[in-house]
Short mmCIF file of N, CA and C in Angstrom, two decimals:
data_model
loop_
_atom_site.label_atom_id
_atom_site.label_comp_id
_atom_site.label_asym_id
_atom_site.label_seq_id
_atom_site.Cartn_x
_atom_site.Cartn_y
_atom_site.Cartn_z
N MET A 1 90.81 120.05 155.91
CA MET A 1 90.18 121.53 156.47
C MET A 1 91.10 122.31 157.62
N GLY A 2 90.56 123.39 157.42
CA GLY A 2 91.65 124.32 158.49
C GLY A 2 90.53 124.47 160.21
N LYS A 3 91.07 125.31 161.04
CA LYS A 3 90.73 125.39 162.08
C LYS A 3 89.49 126.12 162.46
N LYS A 4 89.33 126.99 161.11
CA LYS A 4 87.72 127.27 161.19
C LYS A 4 87.11 127.00 161.08
N PHE A 5 86.97 125.85 159.71
CA PHE A 5 85.97 124.91 159.82
C PHE A 5 85.80 124.32 160.72
N TYR A 6 86.53 123.54 161.55
CA TYR A 6 86.78 122.97 163.00
C TYR A 6 85.35 123.67 164.17
N TYR A 7 85.60 125.08 164.23
CA TYR A 7 85.13 126.06 164.69
C TYR A 7 83.48 125.85 164.68
N LEU A 8 83.33 126.43 163.11
CA LEU A 8 82.28 126.93 162.66
C LEU A 8 81.54 124.74 162.86
N TRP A 9 81.82 123.71 162.64
CA TRP A 9 81.21 122.62 162.45
C TRP A 9 80.98 122.21 163.85
N VAL A 10 81.56 122.85 164.80
CA VAL A 10 81.19 122.25 166.35
C VAL A 10 79.85 123.43 166.79
N SER A 11 80.41 125.02 166.28
CA SER A 11 79.25 125.81 166.53
C SER A 11 78.05 124.81 165.94
N GLN A 12 77.84 124.47 164.83
CA GLN A 12 76.60 123.75 164.05
C GLN A 12 76.21 122.39 164.74
N ILE A 13 77.34 121.31 165.02
CA ILE A 13 76.72 120.40 165.64
C ILE A 13 75.81 120.89 167.12
N LEU A 14 76.71 122.18 167.79
CA LEU A 14 75.90 122.01 169.28
C LEU A 14 74.44 122.92 168.77
N SER A 15 74.69 123.46 167.75
CA SER A 15 73.37 124.55 167.51
C SER A 15 72.17 123.16 166.99
N GLN A 16 72.83 122.45 166.12
CA GLN A 16 71.17 121.47 165.55
C GLN A 16 70.66 120.58 167.10
N VAL A 17 72.19 120.04 167.99
CA VAL A 17 71.80 119.29 168.56
C VAL A 17 70.27 119.94 169.41
N THR A 18 71.26 120.83 170.02
CA THR A 18 70.74 121.96 170.86
C THR A 18 68.94 122.41 170.70
N VAL A 19 68.66 122.73 169.49
CA VAL A 19 67.44 122.93 168.94
C VAL A 19 66.42 121.72 169.14
N ASN A 20 67.43 120.40 168.18
CA ASN A 20 66.39 118.94 168.45
C ASN A 20 65.87 118.59 170.02
N MET A 21 67.17 119.41 170.85
CA MET A 21 66.71 118.77 172.04
C MET A 21 66.08 119.84 172.66
N MET A 22 65.90 120.80 171.92
CA MET A 22 64.67 121.76 173.18
C MET A 22 63.51 121.66 172.56
N ASN A 23 63.57 121.08 171.05
CA ASN A 23 61.90 121.03 170.24
C ASN A 23 61.24 119.73 170.99
N PHE A 24 62.27 118.30 171.48
CA PHE A 24 61.80 117.64 171.90
C PHE A 24 61.11 118.05 173.62
N LEU A 25 61.91 118.41 174.11
CA LEU A 25 61.79 118.77 175.72
C LEU A 25 60.42 119.46 175.31
N LEU A 26 60.28 120.77 174.72
CA LEU A 26 59.35 121.80 174.70
C LEU A 26 58.15 121.07 174.32
N LEU A 27 58.17 120.41 173.73
CA LEU A 27 56.96 119.29 173.14
C LEU A 27 56.60 118.26 173.97
N ALA A 28 57.40 117.89 174.56
CA ALA A 28 57.16 116.96 176.19
C ALA A 28 56.63 117.50 177.06
N LYS A 29 56.50 119.21 177.58
CA LYS A 29 56.44 119.85 178.45
C LYS A 29 54.98 120.21 178.25
N ILE A 30 54.79 120.84 177.03
CA ILE A 30 53.24 120.80 177.00
C ILE A 30 52.35 120.05 176.51
N PHE A 31 53.08 119.23 176.11
CA PHE A 31 51.74 117.56 175.97
C PHE A 31 51.29 117.59 177.69
N GLU A 32 52.23 117.11 178.41
CA GLU A 32 52.53 116.98 179.48
C GLU A 32 51.59 118.01 180.04
N VAL A 33 51.88 119.11 180.28
CA VAL A 33 51.12 120.02 181.63
C VAL A 33 49.50 120.80 180.48
N THR A 34 49.03 120.24 179.32
CA THR A 34 47.52 120.52 178.71
C THR A 34 47.24 119.43 178.71
N GLY A 35 47.99 118.36 177.92
CA GLY A 35 47.55 117.14 177.28
C GLY A 35 46.58 116.82 176.16
N SER A 36 46.78 118.32 175.56
CA SER A 36 46.53 119.17 174.58
C SER A 36 46.83 118.48 172.93
N THR A 37 46.32 118.01 171.80
CA THR A 37 47.46 117.57 170.69
C THR A 37 47.24 119.08 170.09
N ILE A 38 46.08 120.00 170.38
CA ILE A 38 46.11 120.98 169.43
C ILE A 38 47.26 121.82 170.08
N ALA A 39 47.06 122.10 171.31
CA ALA A 39 48.43 123.25 172.00
C ALA A 39 50.18 122.52 171.70
N THR A 40 50.32 121.45 171.16
CA THR A 40 51.57 120.22 170.88
C THR A 40 51.28 121.19 169.58
N SER A 41 50.53 120.78 168.56
CA SER A 41 50.98 121.48 167.35
C SER A 41 51.35 122.55 166.96
N LEU A 42 50.31 123.40 167.52
CA LEU A 42 50.56 124.77 167.75
C LEU A 42 51.94 125.38 168.12
N LEU A 43 52.67 124.18 168.81
CA LEU A 43 54.29 124.68 169.52
C LEU A 43 54.94 125.05 167.53
N TRP A 44 54.49 123.70 166.81
CA TRP A 44 55.68 123.34 165.55
C TRP A 44 55.16 124.69 164.74
N VAL A 45 54.38 125.25 164.93
CA VAL A 45 53.64 126.16 163.97
C VAL A 45 54.51 127.41 164.49
N SER A 46 54.60 127.84 165.89
CA SER A 46 55.25 128.71 166.49
C SER A 46 56.77 128.88 165.94
N TYR A 47 57.18 127.54 165.66
CA TYR A 47 58.72 127.32 165.30
C TYR A 47 58.36 127.54 164.04
N ALA A 48 57.68 127.37 163.30
CA ALA A 48 57.68 127.75 161.45
C ALA A 48 57.65 129.20 161.46
N LEU A 49 56.53 130.01 161.96
CA LEU A 49 56.40 131.41 161.42
C LEU A 49 57.40 132.17 161.43
N PRO A 50 58.36 132.05 162.24
CA PRO A 50 59.23 132.99 161.71
C PRO A 50 60.25 132.54 160.28
N THR A 51 59.90 131.03 160.29
CA THR A 51 60.49 130.68 159.13
C THR A 51 60.18 131.44 158.11
N ILE A 52 58.91 131.41 157.80
CA ILE A 52 58.39 131.83 156.85
C ILE A 52 58.11 133.40 156.61
N PHE A 53 58.19 134.06 157.86
CA PHE A 53 58.30 135.86 157.93
C PHE A 53 60.20 135.85 157.79
N PHE A 54 60.85 135.64 158.14
CA PHE A 54 62.10 136.52 158.94
C PHE A 54 62.82 135.72 157.16
N GLY A 55 62.79 134.16 157.14
CA GLY A 55 63.67 133.35 156.65
C GLY A 55 64.35 134.47 155.66
N PRO A 56 63.59 134.41 154.29
CA PRO A 56 64.74 135.29 153.23
C PRO A 56 64.76 136.96 153.95
N ILE A 57 64.69 137.33 155.03
CA ILE A 57 65.44 138.65 155.68
C ILE A 57 66.64 138.18 155.78
N GLY A 58 66.26 137.29 156.94
CA GLY A 58 67.37 136.18 157.30
C GLY A 58 69.19 136.11 156.63
N ALA A 59 68.56 135.53 155.50
CA ALA A 59 69.07 134.99 154.50
C ALA A 59 69.97 136.36 153.62
N GLY A 60 69.03 137.09 153.59
CA GLY A 60 69.55 138.16 152.91
C GLY A 60 70.72 139.20 153.18
N ILE A 61 70.15 139.31 155.08
CA ILE A 61 71.33 139.83 155.96
C ILE A 61 72.71 139.20 156.38
N ALA A 62 72.31 137.65 155.88
CA ALA A 62 73.82 137.07 156.07
C ALA A 62 75.11 137.58 154.96
N ASP A 63 74.09 138.12 153.81
CA ASP A 63 75.14 138.64 152.96
C ASP A 63 75.65 139.82 152.95
N LEU A 64 75.04 140.72 153.92
CA LEU A 64 75.19 141.67 154.35
C LEU A 64 76.19 142.09 155.43
N VAL A 65 76.03 141.55 156.36
CA VAL A 65 76.77 141.73 157.70
C VAL A 65 78.03 140.69 158.05
N SER A 66 78.51 140.99 159.11
CA SER A 66 79.78 139.90 158.75
C SER A 66 79.31 138.49 159.70
N ARG A 67 79.16 138.00 159.09
CA ARG A 67 79.00 136.33 159.34
C ARG A 67 79.51 136.07 160.54
N ARG A 68 80.97 136.10 161.17
CA ARG A 68 80.88 136.04 162.03
C ARG A 68 80.11 136.39 163.78
N LYS A 69 80.24 137.65 163.41
CA LYS A 69 78.95 138.37 164.01
C LYS A 69 77.68 138.26 164.54
N THR A 70 77.32 137.37 163.32
CA THR A 70 75.89 137.00 162.98
C THR A 70 75.62 135.76 164.17
N LEU A 71 76.78 135.09 163.64
CA LEU A 71 76.76 133.79 164.46
C LEU A 71 76.82 133.16 165.60
N LEU A 72 77.79 134.34 166.32
CA LEU A 72 78.17 134.32 167.46
C LEU A 72 76.69 135.44 168.64
N ILE A 73 76.47 136.62 167.69
CA ILE A 73 74.99 137.18 168.62
C ILE A 73 74.07 136.13 168.59
N THR A 74 73.58 135.80 167.56
CA THR A 74 73.03 134.52 167.46
C THR A 74 72.69 133.82 168.49
N ASN A 75 73.79 132.83 168.56
CA ASN A 75 73.87 132.14 169.63
C ASN A 75 74.22 132.50 171.23
N LEU A 76 74.65 133.63 171.17
CA LEU A 76 74.62 133.97 172.89
C LEU A 76 72.92 134.76 172.66
N LEU A 77 72.05 135.27 171.69
CA LEU A 77 70.53 135.37 171.91
C LEU A 77 70.33 134.21 172.30
N GLN A 78 70.01 133.16 171.76
CA GLN A 78 69.61 131.86 172.31
C GLN A 78 69.94 131.33 173.11
N SER A 79 70.72 131.62 173.66
CA SER A 79 71.20 130.74 174.92
C SER A 79 71.14 131.49 176.26
N LEU A 80 70.75 133.14 175.68
CA LEU A 80 70.10 133.80 176.73
C LEU A 80 68.43 133.65 176.93
N VAL A 81 68.20 133.37 175.85
CA VAL A 81 66.69 132.97 175.91
C VAL A 81 66.19 131.84 176.44
N VAL A 82 66.94 130.91 176.12
CA VAL A 82 67.03 129.46 176.83
C VAL A 82 66.91 129.31 178.19
N PHE A 83 68.08 130.15 178.56
CA PHE A 83 68.66 130.39 180.44
C PHE A 83 67.40 130.98 180.90
N LEU A 84 67.05 132.43 180.19
CA LEU A 84 65.67 132.82 180.79
C LEU A 84 64.10 132.17 181.35
N TYR A 85 64.02 131.39 180.34
CA TYR A 85 63.03 130.40 180.66
C TYR A 85 63.00 129.53 181.32
N ILE A 86 64.50 128.75 181.57
CA ILE A 86 64.45 128.58 182.80
C ILE A 86 64.32 128.65 184.06
N PHE A 87 63.97 129.79 184.67
CA PHE A 87 63.30 130.96 185.43
C PHE A 87 62.12 130.99 185.18
N SER A 88 61.84 131.71 184.33
CA SER A 88 60.24 132.12 184.18
C SER A 88 59.07 130.67 183.62
N HIS A 89 59.55 129.37 183.38
CA HIS A 89 58.68 128.83 182.87
C HIS A 89 57.56 128.08 183.85
N ARG A 90 57.75 128.50 185.46
CA ARG A 90 56.58 128.07 185.65
C ARG A 90 55.83 129.10 186.39
N TYR A 91 56.16 130.20 185.47
CA TYR A 91 55.05 130.89 186.04
C TYR A 91 53.34 130.60 184.38
N SER A 92 54.24 130.54 183.32
CA SER A 92 52.99 129.50 182.68
C SER A 92 53.36 128.92 181.38
N VAL A 93 52.98 127.53 181.47
CA VAL A 93 53.67 126.91 180.21
C VAL A 93 53.57 127.37 179.09
N PHE A 94 52.41 128.82 178.61
CA PHE A 94 52.56 128.86 177.24
C PHE A 94 53.62 129.96 177.01
N LEU A 95 54.60 130.24 177.72
CA LEU A 95 55.71 131.05 177.77
C LEU A 95 56.65 130.41 176.56
N LEU A 96 56.35 128.86 176.69
CA LEU A 96 57.31 128.45 175.78
C LEU A 96 56.64 128.60 174.36
N PHE A 97 55.89 129.23 174.10
CA PHE A 97 55.88 129.66 172.65
C PHE A 97 56.53 131.01 172.36
N ALA A 98 56.68 131.35 173.17
CA ALA A 98 57.44 133.35 172.95
C ALA A 98 58.93 132.19 172.75
N VAL A 99 59.21 131.58 173.67
CA VAL A 99 60.64 131.13 173.84
C VAL A 99 61.05 130.32 171.94
N VAL A 100 59.92 129.87 171.94
CA VAL A 100 60.56 128.63 170.27
C VAL A 100 60.16 129.76 169.08
N THR A 101 59.33 131.11 169.72
CA THR A 101 59.48 131.97 168.44
C THR A 101 60.37 132.88 168.04
N ILE A 102 61.15 132.81 169.53
CA ILE A 102 62.37 133.86 169.56
C ILE A 102 63.13 132.69 169.11
N TYR A 103 63.56 132.08 169.57
CA TYR A 103 64.76 131.35 168.89
C TYR A 103 64.32 130.84 167.41
N SER A 104 63.74 130.95 167.04
CA SER A 104 63.26 130.31 165.53
C SER A 104 63.70 131.73 164.98
N PHE A 105 62.91 132.57 165.14
CA PHE A 105 63.41 133.96 165.09
C PHE A 105 64.90 134.39 164.69
N LEU A 106 65.59 133.98 165.75
CA LEU A 106 67.51 133.82 166.06
C LEU A 106 67.60 132.98 164.85
N ASN A 107 67.55 131.91 164.86
CA ASN A 107 67.63 130.62 163.77
C ASN A 107 67.71 131.49 162.72
N GLN A 108 66.83 132.49 162.15
CA GLN A 108 66.70 132.61 160.53
C GLN A 108 67.74 133.23 160.27
N PHE A 109 68.48 133.46 161.09
CA PHE A 109 69.51 134.31 160.81
C PHE A 109 71.08 133.70 161.25
N TYR A 110 70.95 132.75 162.30
CA TYR A 110 72.00 132.03 162.28
C TYR A 110 72.58 130.95 161.37
N VAL A 111 71.36 130.25 160.74
CA VAL A 111 71.47 129.16 159.85
C VAL A 111 71.94 129.81 158.36
N PRO A 112 71.65 130.32 157.78
CA PRO A 112 71.84 131.32 156.62
C PRO A 112 73.21 131.62 157.08
N ALA A 113 74.09 132.98 157.80
CA ALA A 113 75.18 133.33 158.23
C ALA A 113 76.02 131.74 157.89
N GLU A 114 75.29 130.69 158.80
CA GLU A 114 75.90 129.53 158.79
C GLU A 114 76.66 128.82 158.00
N GLY A 115 75.98 128.41 156.70
CA GLY A 115 75.83 128.44 155.75
C GLY A 115 76.66 128.99 154.75
N ALA A 116 76.72 129.96 154.60
CA ALA A 116 77.50 130.95 153.78
C ALA A 116 78.94 131.37 154.31
N SER A 117 79.05 131.07 155.40
CA SER A 117 80.23 131.27 155.82
C SER A 117 81.37 129.52 155.12
N LEU A 118 80.61 128.84 154.52
CA LEU A 118 81.59 127.84 154.62
C LEU A 118 82.79 127.88 153.41
N PRO A 119 81.82 128.40 152.76
CA PRO A 119 83.24 128.88 151.42
C PRO A 119 84.59 129.96 151.96
N SER A 120 84.25 130.70 152.91
CA SER A 120 85.28 131.15 153.19
C SER A 120 86.11 130.63 154.11
N VAL A 121 85.47 129.74 154.64
CA VAL A 121 86.35 128.61 155.93
C VAL A 121 87.17 127.35 155.44
N VAL A 122 86.60 127.31 153.33
CA VAL A 122 87.62 125.23 153.56
C VAL A 122 87.92 126.09 151.71
N SER A 123 88.60 125.58 151.73
CA SER A 123 89.36 125.57 150.24
C SER A 123 87.84 125.04 149.40
N LYS A 124 87.83 125.65 148.14
CA LYS A 124 87.51 125.40 147.39
C LYS A 124 87.06 123.85 146.68
N LYS A 125 88.51 123.28 146.69
CA LYS A 125 88.29 121.80 146.96
C LYS A 125 87.79 120.87 147.95
N ASN A 126 87.99 121.41 149.02
CA ASN A 126 87.57 121.04 150.47
C ASN A 126 85.62 121.41 150.31
N LEU A 127 85.27 122.40 149.66
CA LEU A 127 84.02 122.17 149.70
C LEU A 127 82.88 121.63 149.76
N VAL A 128 82.91 120.58 148.85
CA VAL A 128 82.02 119.22 149.06
C VAL A 128 82.04 118.80 150.00
N LYS A 129 82.58 118.15 150.99
CA LYS A 129 83.23 117.20 151.59
C LYS A 129 82.78 118.53 152.80
N ALA A 130 82.88 119.37 152.68
CA ALA A 130 82.27 120.87 154.14
C ALA A 130 81.17 120.58 154.27
N ASN A 131 80.32 120.86 153.18
CA ASN A 131 79.21 120.54 152.78
C ASN A 131 78.32 118.95 153.08
N SER A 132 79.31 118.26 153.18
CA SER A 132 78.37 116.97 153.06
C SER A 132 78.84 116.27 154.02
N LEU A 133 79.68 116.92 154.96
CA LEU A 133 79.42 117.11 156.45
C LEU A 133 78.58 117.85 157.62
N PHE A 134 78.51 118.70 156.98
CA PHE A 134 76.80 119.64 157.17
C PHE A 134 76.03 119.30 157.34
N PHE A 135 75.65 118.77 156.18
CA PHE A 135 74.17 117.69 155.78
C PHE A 135 74.61 116.94 156.73
N LEU A 136 75.03 116.12 156.94
CA LEU A 136 75.41 114.39 157.48
C LEU A 136 74.99 115.49 159.14
N THR A 137 75.50 116.57 159.50
CA THR A 137 75.58 116.94 161.26
C THR A 137 74.28 116.77 161.21
N GLN A 138 73.48 118.13 160.35
CA GLN A 138 72.00 118.31 160.09
C GLN A 138 71.54 117.24 160.67
N GLN A 139 71.25 115.92 159.66
CA GLN A 139 70.38 114.95 160.05
C GLN A 139 70.63 113.92 160.85
N LEU A 140 72.37 113.85 161.49
CA LEU A 140 72.73 113.17 162.82
C LEU A 140 72.19 114.20 163.92
N SER A 141 72.26 114.96 164.18
CA SER A 141 71.71 116.20 164.96
C SER A 141 69.93 115.87 165.48
N LEU A 142 69.13 115.51 164.53
CA LEU A 142 67.84 115.29 164.50
C LEU A 142 67.75 113.65 165.64
N VAL A 143 68.28 113.08 165.27
CA VAL A 143 68.59 111.98 165.30
C VAL A 143 68.84 111.90 167.06
N ILE A 144 69.74 112.48 166.91
CA ILE A 144 70.79 112.60 168.81
C ILE A 144 70.06 113.94 169.34
N GLY A 145 69.76 114.64 169.08
CA GLY A 145 68.61 115.69 169.74
C GLY A 145 67.55 115.33 170.48
N PHE A 146 66.92 114.24 169.81
CA PHE A 146 65.39 113.68 169.81
C PHE A 146 65.71 112.88 170.56
N GLY A 147 67.13 111.86 170.19
CA GLY A 147 67.03 110.51 171.21
C GLY A 147 67.81 110.45 172.64
N PHE A 148 68.03 111.86 172.83
CA PHE A 148 69.08 111.57 174.25
C PHE A 148 68.37 112.93 175.16
N ALA A 149 67.39 113.76 174.16
CA ALA A 149 66.16 115.13 175.03
C ALA A 149 66.12 114.10 176.10
N GLY A 150 64.98 113.09 175.62
CA GLY A 150 64.49 112.32 177.03
C GLY A 150 65.33 111.70 178.40
N ILE A 151 66.32 111.17 177.67
CA ILE A 151 67.65 110.29 178.55
C ILE A 151 67.79 111.45 179.60
N ILE A 152 68.53 112.32 179.05
CA ILE A 152 69.20 113.69 179.76
C ILE A 152 68.35 114.49 180.52
N GLN A 153 66.57 114.37 180.18
CA GLN A 153 65.66 115.32 181.37
C GLN A 153 65.14 114.00 182.44
N LYS A 154 65.47 113.00 181.75
CA LYS A 154 64.82 111.67 182.96
C LYS A 154 66.58 112.38 183.73
N LEU A 155 67.51 111.68 183.78
CA LEU A 155 68.96 111.95 184.36
C LEU A 155 68.81 113.49 185.58
N VAL A 156 68.80 114.46 184.41
CA VAL A 156 68.83 115.87 185.00
C VAL A 156 67.30 116.65 185.42
N GLY A 157 66.56 115.84 184.91
CA GLY A 157 65.45 117.08 185.04
C GLY A 157 64.97 117.88 183.97
N PHE A 158 63.92 118.66 184.12
CA PHE A 158 63.60 119.35 182.58
C PHE A 158 64.70 120.91 182.77
N GLU A 159 64.88 121.52 184.37
CA GLU A 159 65.73 122.75 184.12
C GLU A 159 67.04 121.99 183.74
N GLY A 160 67.35 120.93 184.43
CA GLY A 160 69.06 121.07 183.86
C GLY A 160 68.98 120.19 182.78
N ALA A 161 67.77 119.93 181.72
CA ALA A 161 68.26 119.78 180.43
C ALA A 161 67.98 120.63 179.54
N LEU A 162 67.11 121.98 180.43
CA LEU A 162 67.35 122.89 179.68
C LEU A 162 68.59 123.90 179.73
N VAL A 163 69.43 123.95 180.95
CA VAL A 163 70.91 124.01 181.18
C VAL A 163 72.02 124.09 180.44
N ILE A 164 72.02 122.71 180.12
CA ILE A 164 72.36 121.59 179.30
C ILE A 164 72.36 122.43 177.56
N CYS A 165 71.16 122.96 177.46
CA CYS A 165 71.11 123.45 176.08
C CYS A 165 71.03 124.57 176.20
N ALA A 166 71.60 125.59 177.36
CA ALA A 166 71.96 127.20 176.97
C ALA A 166 72.97 127.02 177.22
N VAL A 167 73.81 125.70 177.49
CA VAL A 167 75.30 126.14 177.85
C VAL A 167 75.98 125.63 176.52
N SER A 168 75.01 124.92 175.92
CA SER A 168 75.63 123.95 174.43
C SER A 168 75.46 125.18 173.82
N LEU A 169 74.30 126.54 173.69
CA LEU A 169 74.12 127.22 172.65
C LEU A 169 75.66 128.82 172.81
N PHE A 170 75.96 128.65 174.61
CA PHE A 170 76.73 129.73 175.04
C PHE A 170 78.03 129.11 174.53
N ILE A 171 78.74 127.80 174.02
CA ILE A 171 79.64 127.16 173.99
C ILE A 171 80.14 127.64 172.55
#
């Protein structure tokens, strides 16, 4: 597998670990501030709504526009959203619902473009291996993202963990 595959794979690793770290950090934050399980579950709803309404559109657009540009633009915009939240989260805890919704909206374009890019960056004989690595990465990133988010937050604080997330997306 070539250099282009490894760039795409690193992008997937950073993106998937970051989304899971963000989920943990924001779920913990909303529960810490509100003590409400309903508010916590509404965070998941905020993440799911863009998937329902924009998932099919994002998948279609991924086939019509430059996948590389789509990946680049969505990652940069996700990084910007997380970075801006670092400075605005003190104003209202409920801003995190907007952050999650926007992040998920952008993900509806990123994920299909990422998956559709695989056949163009690996040979047909390596496609099964590449798909397997992507699936494995997706599953491991859940464990790594949720598993290390609390540790990272403990070490560098909530804002420091958000900075790490923003930088990971920017990379």
